[in-house]
C-alpha cells in the first residue's frame, strides 16, 4: 500500500470527469481503466456505493456540487450532489 496522494489524486480526477460526463460504462470498468489501481481501491466495497447513488437518481446529469474532498493515507474521499 502506498501513502502517497498521487495515485488517489489521479483516480479521483478520472472518476470525477467520468461522473461529470455521465459515463457509467467507464466507471463500471474502474478496475481496468482507472489510474492508480489497485492502490486507490484494493477492494471494491468503497467504490461500488457510487453506483447505488447514481442509480437512485433520475438519470440526468447536471451541475456537480462538491461537499467534501481530500486525501488521507493514500485514499481519496469525495462527496457530491448533482443538480
C-alpha atoms as one frame of an Amber mdcrd trajectory, in Angstrom:
protein
   0.000   0.000   0.000   1.212   3.482  -0.782   0.653   6.520   1.409   1.264
   8.930  -1.475  -1.701  11.033  -2.559  -0.617  10.831  -6.235  -2.498   7.613
  -7.141  -5.557   8.812  -5.222  -5.470  12.209  -6.937  -5.237  10.562 -10.374
  -8.112   8.187  -9.577 -10.246  10.968  -8.130  -9.745  13.191 -11.196 -10.550
  10.263 -13.511 -13.739   9.385 -11.601 -14.883  12.992 -11.338 -14.515  13.521
 -15.091 -16.458  10.321 -15.825 -19.209  11.343 -13.388 -19.463  14.778 -14.976
 -19.806  13.155 -18.424 -22.352  10.646 -17.104 -20.090   7.862 -18.404 -21.264
   4.857 -16.403 -19.502   2.353 -18.693 -16.133   3.915 -17.913 -16.901   3.998
 -14.185 -18.026   0.365 -14.252 -14.656  -0.633 -15.688 -12.703   1.167 -12.975
 -10.601  -1.902 -12.178  -9.005  -1.856 -15.639  -9.394   1.766 -16.763  -8.776
   3.907 -13.702  -5.323   5.238 -12.932  -3.920   4.380  -9.538  -5.442   0.926
  -9.353  -5.211  -1.174  -7.220  -3.756   1.242  -4.656  -6.783   3.520  -4.583
  -9.392   0.780  -4.224  -7.814  -2.558  -3.272 -11.357  -3.806  -2.652 -14.468
  -2.561  -4.410 -16.584  -2.019  -1.300 -15.714   1.685  -1.062 -16.346   2.455
  -4.739 -19.433   0.402  -5.586 -21.837   2.514  -3.445 -21.331   5.225  -6.063
 -23.387   3.119  -8.477 -26.200   2.781  -5.949 -26.288   6.544  -5.526 -26.170
   7.155  -9.276 -28.903   4.560  -9.819 -31.115   6.254  -7.259 -31.001   9.438
  -9.310 -33.203  10.302 -12.235 -30.503   9.633 -14.838 -29.896  13.259 -15.668
 -26.526  14.890 -15.315 -26.216  18.482 -14.325 -24.211  20.767 -12.162 -21.938
  18.782  -9.861 -21.509  20.321  -6.407 -18.708  19.023  -4.184 -19.292  18.686
  -0.486 -16.190  17.019   0.925 -12.983  16.061  -0.787  -9.420  15.331   0.187
  -6.835  12.625   0.723  -5.741  10.543   3.701  -3.367   7.579   3.923  -3.227
   7.321   0.130  -7.007   7.270  -0.360  -9.297   9.947  -1.714 -12.685  10.890
  -0.389 -15.359  12.858  -2.184 -18.990  13.583  -1.636 -21.085  15.410  -4.183
 -24.562  16.224  -5.379 -25.821  16.510  -8.949 -28.357  19.264  -9.635
